[in-house]
PDB file of C-alpha atoms in Angstrom:
ATOM      1  CA  MET A 647      76.189  56.314 -50.178  1.00  0.00           C
ATOM      2  CA  LYS A 648      77.569  57.965 -47.020  1.00  0.00           C
ATOM      3  CA  ASN A 649      74.817  60.582 -47.162  1.00  0.00           C
ATOM      4  CA  LYS A 650      72.115  57.898 -47.379  1.00  0.00           C
ATOM      5  CA  ILE A 651      73.547  56.039 -44.375  1.00  0.00           C
ATOM      6  CA  LEU A 652      73.821  59.249 -42.355  1.00  0.00           C
ATOM      7  CA  PHE A 653      70.255  60.190 -43.295  1.00  0.00           C
ATOM      8  CA  MET A 654      68.965  56.754 -42.217  1.00  0.00           C
ATOM      9  CA  ILE A 655      70.797  57.010 -38.868  1.00  0.00           C
ATOM     10  CA  MET A 656      69.237  60.432 -38.258  1.00  0.00           C
ATOM     11  CA  ILE A 657      65.749  59.128 -39.091  1.00  0.00           C
ATOM     12  CA  LEU A 658      66.160  56.097 -36.819  1.00  0.00           C
ATOM     13  CA  SER A 659      67.425  58.312 -33.980  1.00  0.00           C
ATOM     14  CA  PHE A 660      64.399  60.565 -34.285  1.00  0.00           C
ATOM     15  CA  ILE A 661      61.983  57.638 -34.440  1.00  0.00           C
ATOM     16  CA  SER A 662      63.518  55.918 -31.417  1.00  0.00           C
ATOM     17  CA  CYS A 663      63.309  59.171 -29.385  1.00  0.00           C
ATOM     18  CA  SER A 664      59.671  59.668 -30.305  1.00  0.00           C
ATOM     19  CA  GLU A 665      58.681  56.066 -29.719  1.00  0.00           C
ATOM     20  CA  LYS A 666      59.654  56.246 -26.058  1.00  0.00           C
ATOM     21  CA  ILE A 667      57.106  58.951 -25.319  1.00  0.00           C
ATOM     22  CA  VAL A 668      54.236  57.613 -27.445  1.00  0.00           C
ATOM     23  CA  GLY A 669      51.609  55.845 -25.359  1.00  0.00           C
ATOM     24  CA  GLU A 670      49.732  56.282 -22.109  1.00  0.00           C
ATOM     25  CA  TRP A 671      51.737  57.370 -19.056  1.00  0.00           C
ATOM     26  CA  ASN A 672      50.717  57.437 -15.405  1.00  0.00           C
ATOM     27  CA  VAL A 673      51.579  60.687 -13.669  1.00  0.00           C
ATOM     28  CA  HIS A 674      53.301  58.875 -10.838  1.00  0.00           C
ATOM     29  CA  LYS A 675      54.565  62.017  -9.068  1.00  0.00           C
ATOM     30  CA  TYR A 676      54.074  65.767  -9.413  1.00  0.00           C
ATOM     31  CA  GLN A 677      56.196  67.869  -7.072  1.00  0.00           C
ATOM     32  CA  ILE A 678      56.290  71.625  -6.579  1.00  0.00           C
ATOM     33  CA  THR A 679      59.366  73.061  -4.865  1.00  0.00           C
ATOM     34  CA  LYS A 680      59.827  76.677  -3.794  1.00  0.00           C
ATOM     35  CA  PRO A 681      62.649  77.999  -1.573  1.00  0.00           C
ATOM     36  CA  GLY A 682      61.518  78.626   1.996  1.00  0.00           C
ATOM     37  CA  VAL A 683      58.218  76.791   1.516  1.00  0.00           C
ATOM     38  CA  GLU A 684      57.386  73.153   2.226  1.00  0.00           C
ATOM     39  CA  ASN A 685      57.416  71.011  -0.926  1.00  0.00           C
ATOM     40  CA  ILE A 686      54.113  69.846  -2.354  1.00  0.00           C
ATOM     41  CA  THR A 687      54.215  66.245  -3.557  1.00  0.00           C
ATOM     42  CA  LEU A 688      51.240  64.621  -5.276  1.00  0.00           C
ATOM     43  CA  THR A 689      51.164  61.006  -6.434  1.00  0.00           C
ATOM     44  CA  ASN A 690      49.107  59.121  -8.988  1.00  0.00           C
ATOM     45  CA  ILE A 691      47.131  62.135 -10.225  1.00  0.00           C
ATOM     46  CA  GLY A 692      46.062  60.648 -13.568  1.00  0.00           C
ATOM     47  CA  THR A 693      47.363  59.914 -17.036  1.00  0.00           C
ATOM     48  CA  MET A 694      48.826  61.650 -20.069  1.00  0.00           C
ATOM     49  CA  THR A 695      48.563  60.020 -23.481  1.00  0.00           C
ATOM     50  CA  PHE A 696      51.035  60.951 -26.227  1.00  0.00           C
ATOM     51  CA  LYS A 697      49.991  60.027 -29.761  1.00  0.00           C
ATOM     52  CA  SER A 698      52.398  59.561 -32.665  1.00  0.00           C
ATOM     53  CA  ASN A 699      50.793  62.508 -34.526  1.00  0.00           C
ATOM     54  CA  HIS A 700      52.141  64.871 -31.802  1.00  0.00           C
ATOM     55  CA  LYS A 701      48.761  65.274 -30.153  1.00  0.00           C
ATOM     56  CA  GLY A 702      47.725  64.000 -26.772  1.00  0.00           C
ATOM     57  CA  GLU A 703      45.202  63.925 -23.974  1.00  0.00           C
ATOM     58  CA  LYS A 704      45.499  64.637 -20.261  1.00  0.00           C
ATOM     59  CA  ASN A 705      43.220  63.027 -17.708  1.00  0.00           C
ATOM     60  CA  LEU A 706      44.446  64.609 -14.469  1.00  0.00           C
ATOM     61  CA  ASP A 707      42.595  65.202 -11.198  1.00  0.00           C
ATOM     62  CA  TYR A 708      44.407  66.573  -8.136  1.00  0.00           C
ATOM     63  CA  THR A 709      44.188  68.955  -5.180  1.00  0.00           C
ATOM     64  CA  VAL A 710      46.830  71.610  -4.455  1.00  0.00           C
ATOM     65  CA  LEU A 711      46.559  73.776  -1.326  1.00  0.00           C
ATOM     66  CA  GLY A 712      42.876  72.923  -1.008  1.00  0.00           C
ATOM     67  CA  MET A 713      42.099  73.758  -4.640  1.00  0.00           C
ATOM     68  CA  GLN A 714      40.642  70.957  -6.749  1.00  0.00           C
ATOM     69  CA  LYS A 715      42.094  70.880 -10.269  1.00  0.00           C
ATOM     70  CA  LYS A 716      40.891  68.831 -13.211  1.00  0.00           C
ATOM     71  CA  ASP A 717      42.982  68.930 -16.359  1.00  0.00           C
ATOM     72  CA  ASN A 718      41.202  66.988 -19.094  1.00  0.00           C
ATOM     73  CA  VAL A 719      42.366  69.152 -21.987  1.00  0.00           C
ATOM     74  CA  SER A 720      43.894  67.868 -25.204  1.00  0.00           C
ATOM     75  CA  PHE A 721      47.389  69.066 -26.097  1.00  0.00           C
ATOM     76  CA  THR A 722      50.063  69.068 -28.743  1.00  0.00           C
ATOM     77  CA  TRP A 723      53.659  68.143 -28.015  1.00  0.00           C
ATOM     78  CA  LYS A 724      57.125  68.667 -29.460  1.00  0.00           C
ATOM     79  CA  LEU A 725      60.109  66.563 -28.461  1.00  0.00           C
ATOM     80  CA  THR A 726      63.820  67.210 -28.852  1.00  0.00           C
ATOM     81  CA  GLU A 727      66.695  65.314 -27.306  1.00  0.00           C
ATOM     82  CA  ASN A 728      66.615  67.315 -24.053  1.00  0.00           C
ATOM     83  CA  TYR A 729      63.214  69.047 -23.979  1.00  0.00           C
ATOM     84  CA  ILE A 730      59.518  68.377 -24.400  1.00  0.00           C
ATOM     85  CA  THR A 731      56.999  71.155 -24.925  1.00  0.00           C
ATOM     86  CA  ILE A 732      53.353  70.648 -24.023  1.00  0.00           C
ATOM     87  CA  ASP A 733      50.906  73.145 -25.572  1.00  0.00           C
ATOM     88  CA  SER A 734      47.352  73.327 -24.231  1.00  0.00           C
ATOM     89  CA  GLU A 735      45.015  75.869 -22.729  1.00  0.00           C
ATOM     90  CA  ASN A 736      44.477  76.431 -18.998  1.00  0.00           C
ATOM     91  CA  SER A 737      46.956  73.817 -17.830  1.00  0.00           C
ATOM     92  CA  ASP A 738      49.765  73.875 -15.261  1.00  0.00           C
ATOM     93  CA  PHE A 739      51.514  71.334 -17.496  1.00  0.00           C
ATOM     94  CA  ALA A 740      51.565  73.524 -20.634  1.00  0.00           C
ATOM     95  CA  LYS A 741      55.210  74.583 -20.817  1.00  0.00           C
ATOM     96  CA  THR A 742      58.626  73.389 -21.888  1.00  0.00           C
ATOM     97  CA  TRP A 743      60.067  70.701 -19.642  1.00  0.00           C
ATOM     98  CA  ILE A 744      63.713  69.656 -19.335  1.00  0.00           C
ATOM     99  CA  ILE A 745      64.003  65.889 -19.781  1.00  0.00           C
ATOM    100  CA  LEU A 746      66.174  64.421 -17.012  1.00  0.00           C
ATOM    101  CA  GLU A 747      65.301  60.772 -17.684  1.00  0.00           C
ATOM    102  CA  ASN A 748      63.946  59.355 -20.935  1.00  0.00           C
ATOM    103  CA  LYS A 749      63.349  55.614 -20.706  1.00  0.00           C
ATOM    104  CA  ASN A 750      60.770  53.291 -22.217  1.00  0.00           C
ATOM    105  CA  SER A 751      58.986  52.839 -18.871  1.00  0.00           C
ATOM    106  CA  SER A 752      59.849  56.038 -16.992  1.00  0.00           C
ATOM    107  CA  GLN A 753      60.277  59.746 -17.616  1.00  0.00           C
ATOM    108  CA  ILE A 754      61.471  62.505 -15.274  1.00  0.00           C
ATOM    109  CA  TRP A 755      60.997  66.136 -16.290  1.00  0.00           C
ATOM    110  CA  LYS A 756      61.619  69.491 -14.581  1.00  0.00           C
ATOM    111  CA  SER A 757      60.357  72.972 -15.315  1.00  0.00           C
ATOM    112  CA  THR A 758      59.770  76.315 -13.634  1.00  0.00           C
ATOM    113  CA  ASN A 759      56.973  78.837 -13.564  1.00  0.00           C
ATOM    114  CA  GLY A 760      59.351  81.814 -13.536  1.00  0.00           C
ATOM    115  CA  GLU A 761      58.610  82.609  -9.885  1.00  0.00           C
ATOM    116  CA  ASN A 762      61.335  80.587  -8.112  1.00  0.00           C
ATOM    117  CA  GLU A 763      59.108  77.535  -8.260  1.00  0.00           C
ATOM    118  CA  VAL A 764      60.328  74.261  -9.754  1.00  0.00           C
ATOM    119  CA  GLN A 765      57.974  71.492 -10.857  1.00  0.00           C
ATOM    120  CA  THR A 766      59.096  67.903 -11.222  1.00  0.00           C
ATOM    121  CA  LEU A 767      57.011  65.405 -13.143  1.00  0.00           C
ATOM    122  CA  GLU A 768      57.597  61.652 -12.960  1.00  0.00           C
ATOM    123  CA  LEU A 769      55.780  59.483 -15.484  1.00  0.00           C
ATOM    124  CA  SER A 770      55.646  55.700 -15.580  1.00  0.00           C
ATOM    125  CA  LYS A 771      54.087  53.075 -17.844  1.00  0.00           C
TER     126      LYS A 771
END
């Protein structure tokens, strides 16, 4: 009986974690920070949709340092308690992100590109 209760608690925990991310999210803020360089902050650059089958779609359009970027590529995603991994081709967003805030109506994630550059992503519903 204890094993069944523990198993049910684990399943409910996983479902509640996943349910927060499922749906369409506005990319409210995308910030790039690099030591010694002025921060780049972009707002309202599009949407990311996370489906319950661990697939999703990006509809992003933004300009960074005079370069126009459109990211309308589908992706797959994996979620753990502290991390989310986005897998897609030719995307600045395809990487593992550290989840700093995981709420029903807002998400804050951070990641790095391995070159002393930190990206922060703020999503809102």
